Amino acid sequence: MDAILTLDSVTKSFGGLRVTSGVSFSIDRGSISAIIGPNGAGKTSLFNEITGYLKPDSGRIIFQGAEITNLSTREIVARGMGRAFQVTSFFPEETVLDNVRVACLSRMDLTRKSIKSVSRFTKATDRAVSILESLGLDKYAKRPAFELAHGDQKLLDIGIALGIEPKMLLLDEPTAGMSPEERLLTRNLIQKLWKEFNLTLLFIEHDMDTVFGIAQTVRVLQTGRLLAEGTPEEIRNNPEVVTAYLGEEVF
Amino acid sequence: MKTPEAIKEFGFWSLFFLIFGLAPILDNSEYHLMLATHILIWGMFAVAFNMLFGVTGMLSFGQALYYGVGAYSVGLLVRGFGDTWFLPSIIVGLLVAVAVSVLLGLLVIRVSGVYFTVLTLAFGQLAWQVTLKWYHFTGGDDGIQSIIPPGLLGNNRVYYWFTLALVALSILALKRLVNSPLGLTLRCIRQNPERVRFLGRRVRRNELRVYVVSSFFAALAGCLMAGADNSIHPDMFYWTTSGEVILMAVIGGIGQFFGPFIGAAVIIIIQDYVGARTEYWSLIIGLIMMTMVLLFPQGLVGEIRSLRTRLVSGERNRS
Ligand SMILES: Nc1ncnc2c1ncn2[C@@H]1O[C@H](COP(=O)(O)OP(=O)(O)OP(=O)(O)O)[C@@H](O)[C@H]1O
Ligand SMILES: [Mg+2]
């Protein structure tokens, strides 16, 4: 299988703190996989490096066959990398529809247009509506985004990322702060989106039911190092991982 | 389908043309005509300023620079080459403003927040100093007098209609901009610039765009004012001019497209009313402004809107 994303000895420090320490792995095109690890392990930092928000001190990141290590976020996004955030990120005062529509307009390179009303851009609008339908948010389309419940805001964040039609989508703790029922729905939704949008999906998650329920590959990060990588079965039975992170109670 | 936004827009334009179209017909006073001209020009200036502040979140304290550039382009060209240069000088003023705002813009947008505000203020004050000191060219403290528009435009009434047409067109263009994809992008930049980068858009580039657009209309306001007052003075560049346009936007409501226009009208009318009655007018105006900001933190238009929302939801709760 061909790799869509490859990290080669990526390293990054904040002062004396190593947040990423020689991390190397490859992600297959079309796969769905997870990154787990304790708080402060450097998971979000790794996403920041992949998306050009942080520059690694050394190492290489290759996306779709080209090196992106030193590209800006804008350029990496243009190459098909999408991201939703741990701290939910959206445009609170805009309508739910416009939150996604602005992403669709960006994708179509229409954000310079300054005369016609946004609603006249029917292709972008239709696309935004269909994304909202996939997320079950279409009934809130006209509401300002700040009025949404937390769980729906997390979904909207994903919807914005989908608007740029990414080849690969990074989700940072998509079920954080959700109730057990919402978690289950979101887990199924993520799996559905993965297929529907033909994505390569990489997600960070603390909820082990979600991780072991939908990931084909699980990677464990601890103090910036890649501790283990394998199928859910292998990770569950890896003694090092169990002592370092999972503990007894998970099983 | 009529959205509340569309109804509000229709309401504004109906009132706008009713008041500004009928005023000079019903009221013969030259003085009131002058007042109405000022409201139109400042109203447009404030709406254009709010593209930066209310829409994109960039608090420029230096839009006086472009207002001054417009005014002095008209003043200097008309003084140097005669009144036939009046209309061409407006075009020159706008071009100069675009050139200056692109160059300065590339500098000032590199910083955000209060640094942006201070930097714009500094450049505005620099322009004021230069205008004041460069006596031979600018007339220094004296400014330039007798800028009379040529031909029919020399008639105050005709000049009023001319101003009304340009201001209406400008506000219409800005209104379209706010509703357009660019407008949406600018509002998104105010609310979450980081996320805009993750849409693959350049935040700074879009900030530069709106800086140039806003400065363009600030310059147009300056050009029109030179013809309306028949004179210009270096204080058009002074920070109080920038401050006044901020105040108008805040009083009217920066969250509403038409808010700043209403704010301009209210401030000009209060200044006129109070100024005619007491020599302590600036003190009184200061107190009135302070009270208004404290009582109506969302601005007049914003407060009226939320009052209506409260009334409507009150009805709904009762029924
Ligand atoms: N910009 C920064 N400057 C300095 N230190 C940082 C910065 N960003 C993150 N850190 C530190 O780097 C470490 C890794 O943080 P990171 O957010 O990547 O962890 P994480 O694995 O995502 O944790 P969590 O599960 O809590 O989200 C933490 O100790 C954090 O305090
Ligand atoms: Mg994190």
XYZ file of C-alpha atoms and ligand atoms in Angstrom:
602
model
C 0.000 0.000 0.000
C 1.243 3.503 -0.659
C 1.832 5.946 2.150
C -0.002 9.261 2.099
C 1.963 10.658 5.038
C 5.421 9.771 6.275
C 7.231 11.163 9.298
C 10.968 10.615 9.393
C 12.749 11.224 12.745
C 10.686 14.310 13.527
C 12.015 16.126 16.580
C 10.888 19.273 18.351
C 11.745 20.895 21.696
C 10.283 23.791 23.622
C 13.323 25.039 25.485
C 14.456 21.971 27.381
C 11.219 20.086 26.851
C 11.253 17.455 24.094
C 7.693 17.345 22.817
C 8.515 15.246 19.768
C 11.464 12.913 19.931
C 12.592 11.152 16.750
C 9.117 10.129 15.685
C 8.907 8.085 12.485
C 5.869 6.377 10.999
C 3.933 6.015 7.786
C 0.218 6.195 7.174
C -1.447 4.244 4.393
C -3.688 6.062 1.975
C -7.321 5.432 2.814
C -6.631 4.079 6.288
C -8.164 5.053 9.612
C -5.806 5.102 12.573
C -5.407 6.542 16.035
C -2.767 8.155 18.215
C -3.108 7.610 21.947
C -0.989 8.586 24.906
C -1.142 10.291 28.288
C -1.784 14.014 28.729
C 1.175 16.052 27.621
C 2.640 13.208 25.547
C 2.977 15.529 22.566
C 0.021 14.346 20.471
C -1.368 17.772 19.641
C 2.151 19.067 19.050
C 2.616 16.349 16.463
C -0.543 17.525 14.653
C 0.810 21.060 14.845
C 4.005 19.948 13.152
C 2.183 17.989 10.463
C 0.033 21.023 9.630
C 2.857 23.558 9.553
C 1.657 25.338 12.685
C 4.904 24.364 14.421
C 8.205 23.815 12.626
C 10.077 20.655 13.676
C 13.681 21.221 14.764
C 14.766 18.294 12.615
C 13.338 15.415 10.627
C 11.164 15.326 7.524
C 7.453 15.183 6.871
C 6.311 13.889 3.496
C 2.723 14.271 2.352
C 1.465 12.811 -0.925
C 4.993 12.253 -2.154
C 6.313 15.763 -1.486
C 8.165 17.185 1.469
C 6.027 19.615 3.494
C 8.311 20.045 6.518
C 8.903 23.733 5.917
C 5.714 24.726 4.155
C 3.190 27.105 5.667
C -0.160 25.920 6.985
C -1.837 27.490 3.980
C 0.271 25.503 1.532
C -0.156 22.247 3.430
C -3.913 22.744 3.553
C -3.910 23.461 -0.184
C -2.289 20.069 -0.720
C -5.213 18.358 0.932
C -4.584 18.279 4.684
C -7.590 19.047 6.887
C -7.762 19.379 10.627
C -10.292 19.704 13.445
C -9.121 20.931 16.832
C -8.929 19.725 20.410
C -10.121 23.133 21.582
C -13.104 23.447 19.275
C -12.381 25.981 16.581
C -15.034 27.657 14.461
C -16.565 31.070 13.732
C -19.007 31.648 16.599
C -20.990 34.607 15.242
C -21.530 33.230 11.765
C -24.353 30.863 10.951
C -23.683 27.136 10.982
C -24.101 27.178 7.210
C -21.639 30.038 6.713
C -19.067 28.287 8.903
C -18.914 25.458 6.400
C -19.633 27.630 3.377
C -16.564 29.782 3.979
C -14.480 26.610 3.852
C -16.127 25.518 0.593
C -15.577 28.995 -0.882
C -11.941 28.825 0.199
C -11.527 25.490 -1.499
C -12.965 26.911 -4.725
C -10.720 29.957 -4.392
C -13.709 32.305 -4.342
C -13.017 34.256 -1.161
C -11.782 37.288 -3.109
C -15.205 37.803 -4.680
C -16.619 40.996 -3.245
C -19.815 41.854 -5.120
C -22.203 38.918 -5.266
C -23.817 37.731 -2.059
C -22.506 34.437 -0.624
C -25.873 32.792 -1.175
C -25.475 33.319 -4.938
C -22.516 30.938 -4.964
C -24.704 27.899 -5.411
C -22.000 25.266 -5.838
C -20.294 26.188 -2.579
C -23.656 26.494 -0.852
C -24.891 23.108 -2.062
C -21.656 21.514 -0.982
C -21.871 23.109 2.469
C -25.466 21.970 2.876
C -24.580 18.406 1.928
C -21.737 18.379 4.478
C -24.143 19.640 7.149
C -26.545 16.856 6.164
C -23.808 14.250 6.549
C -23.130 15.606 10.036
C -26.815 15.903 10.947
C -26.381 19.655 11.487
C -28.542 20.826 8.579
C -31.457 21.591 10.886
C -29.305 24.275 12.576
C -28.036 25.786 9.301
C -29.426 29.268 9.926
C -28.487 29.470 13.614
C -25.366 31.298 14.799
C -22.734 28.706 15.640
C -22.273 29.842 19.261
C -25.811 28.649 20.001
C -24.934 25.015 19.240
C -24.388 22.501 22.019
C -20.759 21.573 22.666
C -21.020 18.220 20.903
C -22.494 19.838 17.809
C -19.748 22.451 17.829
C -17.191 19.634 17.712
C -19.007 18.266 14.682
C -19.129 21.706 13.084
C -15.353 21.927 13.494
C -15.110 18.688 11.503
C -17.582 20.085 8.967
C -15.345 23.118 8.386
C -12.407 20.791 7.813
C -14.467 18.745 5.328
C -15.335 21.926 3.453
C -11.810 22.197 2.120
C -12.166 18.687 0.647
C -9.141 17.193 2.363
C -7.471 13.990 1.247
C -6.343 13.431 4.796
C -8.166 14.544 7.918
C -6.664 14.943 11.390
C -9.092 14.919 14.315
C -7.840 15.966 17.743
C -9.981 14.277 20.390
C -13.256 14.339 18.446
C -15.299 12.925 21.342
C -13.780 15.028 24.137
C -16.391 16.475 26.473
C -19.205 14.349 25.068
C -21.671 12.169 26.929
C -21.362 8.369 26.449
C -24.361 8.419 24.077
C -22.902 11.257 22.018
C -19.593 9.407 21.905
C -21.166 6.355 20.382
C -22.949 8.459 17.761
C -19.774 10.358 16.969
C -17.759 7.170 16.667
C -20.199 5.817 14.090
C -20.293 9.179 12.374
C -16.505 9.312 12.042
C -16.498 5.890 10.467
C -19.266 6.950 8.103
C -17.447 10.164 7.093
C -14.240 8.224 6.536
C -15.973 6.098 3.893
C -18.278 8.752 2.461
C -15.515 11.325 1.853
C -12.792 8.815 0.885
C -10.534 10.103 3.616
C -7.338 9.000 5.178
C -8.220 9.581 8.796
C -5.886 10.040 11.736
C -7.350 10.837 15.117
C -6.122 11.496 18.633
C -8.460 10.094 21.259
C -8.590 9.286 24.958
C -11.777 7.257 24.736
C -10.590 3.667 24.316
C -13.930 2.363 23.020
C -13.638 4.771 20.126
C -9.969 3.967 19.552
C -10.297 0.198 19.606
C -13.696 0.341 17.935
C -12.716 2.029 14.678
C -8.924 2.319 14.293
C -7.102 -0.097 12.001
C -3.767 0.948 13.452
C -3.005 2.457 16.857
C 0.139 4.439 17.713
C 1.140 5.176 21.275
C 3.027 8.330 22.118
C 4.757 8.892 25.429
C 6.901 11.907 26.359
C 7.317 12.691 22.675
C 8.462 9.190 21.701
C 6.585 6.661 19.621
C 6.292 3.856 22.157
C 4.403 1.354 20.041
C 2.524 0.901 16.791
C 0.237 -1.939 15.775
C -3.250 -3.307 15.364
C -5.667 -2.687 18.237
C -5.102 -6.287 19.292
C -1.317 -5.904 19.397
C -1.504 -2.625 21.314
C -3.916 -4.025 23.856
C -1.539 -6.907 24.555
C 1.658 -4.864 24.537
C 2.974 -5.012 28.149
C 4.941 -1.785 27.749
C 1.845 0.102 26.634
C -0.248 -1.370 29.395
C 2.146 -0.231 32.121
C 2.863 3.127 30.519
C -0.619 4.178 29.656
C -3.532 1.838 29.502
C -3.300 0.422 32.997
C -5.338 -2.461 34.227
C -8.731 -0.846 34.460
C -9.220 -0.496 30.727
C -9.648 -4.186 30.246
C -37.820 34.960 0.890
C -37.322 38.100 2.960
C -34.819 37.645 5.751
C -34.727 40.109 8.684
C -31.421 41.337 7.255
C -33.082 42.138 3.934
C -35.933 43.935 5.671
C -33.485 45.984 7.719
C -31.584 46.923 4.596
C -34.772 47.916 2.825
C -35.729 49.992 5.862
C -32.420 51.808 5.897
C -32.487 52.690 2.224
C -36.121 53.826 2.358
C -35.367 56.114 5.290
C -32.092 57.212 3.738
C -33.667 58.377 0.489
C -36.758 59.724 2.209
C -34.749 61.912 4.589
C -31.838 62.891 2.377
C -33.947 63.131 -0.761
C -36.722 65.265 0.733
C -34.702 67.358 3.197
C -33.360 69.921 0.706
C -36.788 70.172 -0.942
C -38.766 70.719 2.261
C -36.168 72.802 4.062
C -34.663 75.829 2.373
C -31.994 76.578 4.958
C -28.459 76.623 3.565
C -27.228 75.783 7.024
C -29.262 72.591 7.269
C -28.124 71.643 3.785
C -24.529 71.922 4.949
C -25.342 69.816 7.992
C -26.949 67.117 5.842
C -23.902 67.112 3.531
C -21.640 66.613 6.538
C -23.773 63.737 7.822
C -23.597 62.015 4.449
C -19.825 62.358 4.172
C -19.023 61.384 7.751
C -21.606 58.597 7.588
C -19.838 57.030 4.629
C -16.451 57.557 6.296
C -17.695 55.789 9.438
C -19.236 52.870 7.534
C -15.984 52.415 5.604
C -13.948 52.626 8.821
C -16.136 49.931 10.305
C -15.083 47.517 7.528
C -11.768 47.511 9.353
C -12.953 47.624 12.932
C -16.385 46.060 13.285
C -16.022 43.589 10.430
C -12.375 42.525 10.426
C -11.394 43.485 13.974
C -8.622 45.911 12.990
C -8.834 49.086 15.087
C -7.114 51.695 12.940
C -6.482 54.959 14.760
C -5.101 56.521 11.612
C -7.852 56.721 9.000
C -7.504 60.514 9.175
C -4.414 60.040 7.041
C -6.512 58.965 4.054
C -9.212 61.525 4.755
C -6.447 64.140 4.663
C -4.878 62.669 1.528
C -8.231 62.980 -0.251
C -8.844 66.513 0.962
C -5.338 67.787 0.138
C -5.316 66.156 -3.289
C -8.396 68.181 -4.150
C -7.190 71.332 -2.371
C -3.694 71.389 -3.830
C -4.732 70.568 -7.394
C -7.580 73.074 -7.446
C -5.323 75.776 -5.957
C -2.531 74.967 -8.409
C -4.415 74.382 -11.634
C -7.842 75.905 -11.212
C -11.318 74.630 -10.445
C -11.630 72.559 -13.629
C -9.312 70.187 -11.828
C -11.891 69.508 -9.148
C -13.300 66.249 -10.526
C -9.972 64.873 -11.815
C -8.424 65.715 -8.459
C -10.914 63.395 -6.747
C -9.650 60.575 -8.943
C -6.059 61.568 -8.174
C -6.877 61.623 -4.460
C -8.342 58.138 -4.620
C -5.359 56.789 -6.557
C -2.894 58.346 -4.126
C -4.859 56.870 -1.221
C -4.752 53.422 -2.806
C -1.003 53.674 -3.421
C -0.273 54.941 0.096
C -2.557 52.385 1.734
C -0.927 49.516 -0.131
C 2.560 50.646 0.904
C 1.692 51.557 4.481
C -0.650 48.593 4.691
C 2.149 46.163 3.926
C 3.882 47.590 6.986
C 1.082 48.031 9.503
C -0.677 44.698 8.938
C 2.448 42.906 10.080
C 1.348 43.592 13.626
C -2.001 42.946 15.269
C -4.129 44.292 18.047
C -2.944 47.324 19.943
C 0.328 47.442 17.991
C -1.613 47.889 14.792
C -3.632 50.663 16.434
C -0.542 52.500 17.671
C 1.279 52.145 14.369
C -1.652 53.549 12.378
C -1.883 56.414 14.864
C 1.823 57.138 14.447
C 1.589 57.317 10.652
C -1.474 59.544 10.866
C 0.325 61.947 13.199
C 3.370 61.902 10.940
C 1.227 62.990 8.000
C -0.274 65.744 10.151
C 3.181 67.007 11.167
C 4.414 67.043 7.594
C 1.324 68.921 6.421
C 1.702 71.432 9.221
C 5.417 72.085 8.695
C 5.598 72.058 4.917
C 4.168 75.542 4.663
C 5.096 76.369 1.052
C 3.390 73.319 -0.330
C 0.447 72.745 1.987
C -0.245 76.175 3.388
C 0.666 74.853 6.846
C -1.591 75.971 9.645
C -3.694 78.126 7.318
C -4.827 75.235 5.187
C -6.251 76.070 1.760
C -9.293 78.261 1.197
C -11.676 78.970 -1.672
C -11.847 75.463 -3.066
C -14.905 76.084 -5.192
C -16.130 73.189 -7.344
C -16.595 74.269 -10.967
C -19.790 75.044 -12.869
C -23.036 73.706 -11.500
C -21.254 71.898 -8.676
C -20.452 75.323 -7.248
C -24.105 75.518 -6.260
C -24.538 74.069 -2.752
C -27.748 72.334 -3.671
C -26.246 70.644 -6.714
C -23.181 69.716 -4.721
C -25.466 68.134 -2.148
C -27.079 65.875 -4.761
C -23.659 65.011 -6.109
C -22.540 64.000 -2.613
C -25.737 62.058 -1.983
C -25.238 60.030 -5.171
C -21.601 59.186 -4.452
C -22.272 58.356 -0.812
C -25.227 56.122 -1.695
C -23.170 54.281 -4.298
C -20.272 53.860 -1.868
C -22.449 52.518 0.928
C -24.147 50.179 -1.518
C -20.776 48.850 -2.682
C -19.642 48.334 0.921
C -22.896 46.603 1.772
C -22.372 44.202 -1.101
C -18.857 43.591 0.092
C -20.007 42.616 3.596
C -22.445 40.075 2.195
C -19.940 38.673 -0.287
C -17.456 35.810 0.186
C -14.754 38.395 0.938
C -16.955 39.945 3.624
C -17.585 36.528 5.175
C -13.857 35.807 5.128
C -13.132 39.124 6.842
C -15.649 38.428 9.596
C -14.112 34.994 10.054
C -10.691 36.625 10.392
C -12.020 38.761 13.230
C -13.486 35.775 15.048
C -10.797 33.189 14.487
C -7.787 34.138 12.342
C -5.965 30.874 13.076
C -8.797 28.842 11.665
C -8.808 30.965 8.515
C -5.207 29.878 7.887
C -6.415 26.293 8.190
C -8.861 27.047 5.374
C -5.834 27.711 3.210
C -6.379 31.483 3.133
C -3.888 34.274 3.782
C -5.010 36.323 6.768
C -2.601 39.220 6.178
C -3.432 39.450 2.495
C -7.121 39.806 3.271
C -6.392 42.348 5.986
C -4.466 44.358 3.414
C -7.412 44.182 1.025
C -9.864 45.613 3.514
C -7.328 48.208 4.669
C -7.062 49.497 1.094
C -10.833 49.446 0.553
C -11.512 51.280 3.797
C -8.804 53.844 3.070
C -10.165 54.404 -0.427
C -13.534 55.485 0.952
C -11.900 57.538 3.714
C -10.115 59.443 0.957
C -13.370 59.883 -0.957
C -14.863 61.394 2.192
C -11.928 63.823 2.368
C -12.322 64.784 -1.311
C -16.041 65.443 -0.881
C -15.464 67.433 2.295
C -12.999 69.750 0.541
C -15.735 70.695 -1.930
C -18.431 70.897 0.728
C -16.567 73.235 3.085
C -14.639 75.020 0.291
C -11.590 74.837 2.530
C -9.264 72.319 4.102
C -6.958 72.432 7.099
C -4.190 70.233 8.531
C -6.414 69.065 11.392
C -8.110 66.785 8.894
C -4.983 64.649 9.385
C -5.005 65.040 13.169
C -5.722 62.090 15.481
C -8.983 63.676 16.627
C -10.369 63.028 13.139
C -9.499 59.338 13.452
C -10.914 59.381 16.968
C -14.138 60.970 15.851
C -14.802 58.327 13.231
C -14.140 55.608 15.823
C -16.581 57.304 18.176
C -19.248 57.479 15.477
C -18.896 53.779 14.768
C -18.984 52.841 18.460
C -21.956 55.073 19.252
C -23.936 53.736 16.306
C -22.898 50.130 16.841
C -19.921 48.383 15.268
C -21.770 45.073 15.056
C -24.288 46.524 12.593
C -23.525 47.540 9.035
C -25.578 50.746 9.154
C -24.761 51.490 12.804
C -21.790 53.786 12.095
C -23.862 55.879 9.699
C -26.500 56.429 12.369
C -23.704 57.170 14.850
C -22.300 59.829 12.527
C -25.696 61.483 12.175
C -26.284 61.469 15.935
C -22.873 62.913 16.771
C -23.040 65.641 14.133
C -26.505 66.688 15.252
C -25.505 66.710 18.935
C -22.355 68.694 18.164
C -24.378 71.196 16.215
C -27.097 71.511 18.839
C -24.808 71.745 21.857
C -22.173 73.802 20.052
C -24.716 76.490 19.260
C -25.815 76.815 22.885
C -22.774 76.751 25.124
C -19.091 77.460 24.900
C -18.443 74.394 27.054
C -19.705 72.274 24.195
C -16.785 69.884 24.109
C -17.264 69.067 27.788
C -20.992 68.496 27.326
C -20.430 66.367 24.247
C -17.866 64.313 26.139
C -20.362 63.668 28.910
C -23.126 62.750 26.486
C -20.823 60.346 24.643
C -19.676 58.750 27.875
C -23.247 58.240 29.013
C -24.236 56.774 25.683
C -21.345 54.326 25.634
C -22.112 53.262 29.207
C -25.861 52.946 28.628
C -25.634 51.406 25.153
C -22.509 49.287 24.991
C -23.671 47.726 21.718
C -24.250 51.110 20.122
C -27.619 52.646 19.296
C -28.504 50.317 16.445
C -27.238 47.268 18.311
C -29.305 48.147 21.371
C -32.460 48.745 19.356
C -31.934 45.371 17.743
C -31.453 43.466 20.976
C -34.418 45.308 22.500
C -36.534 44.068 19.625
C -35.170 40.539 20.017
C -36.077 40.649 23.718
C -39.588 41.914 22.970
C -40.162 39.289 20.314
C -38.928 36.422 22.493
C -41.005 37.839 25.371
C -44.096 37.581 23.183
C -43.197 34.058 22.250
C -42.735 33.025 25.867
C -46.107 34.432 26.885
C -48.104 32.818 24.111
N 3.633 26.378 22.442
C 4.161 25.674 23.481
N 5.182 26.179 24.203
C 5.701 25.485 25.224
N 5.287 24.278 25.607
C 4.271 23.713 24.923
C 3.653 24.387 23.833
N 2.667 23.609 23.337
C 2.675 22.494 24.092
N 3.628 22.552 25.044
C 3.951 21.507 25.997
O 4.293 20.360 25.258
C 3.801 19.202 25.909
C 2.977 18.406 24.943
O 1.765 19.095 24.716
P 0.631 18.555 23.740
O -0.449 19.559 23.722
O 1.222 18.182 22.446
O 0.149 17.250 24.509
P -1.044 16.264 24.204
O -0.452 14.915 24.055
O -1.878 16.748 23.101
O -1.842 16.314 25.577
P -3.424 16.270 25.857
O -3.819 14.836 25.856
O -3.543 16.873 27.215
O -4.084 17.066 24.819
C 3.067 19.669 27.136
O 3.925 19.517 28.246
C 2.777 21.102 26.864
O 2.717 21.840 28.057
Mg -3.731 17.469 22.895
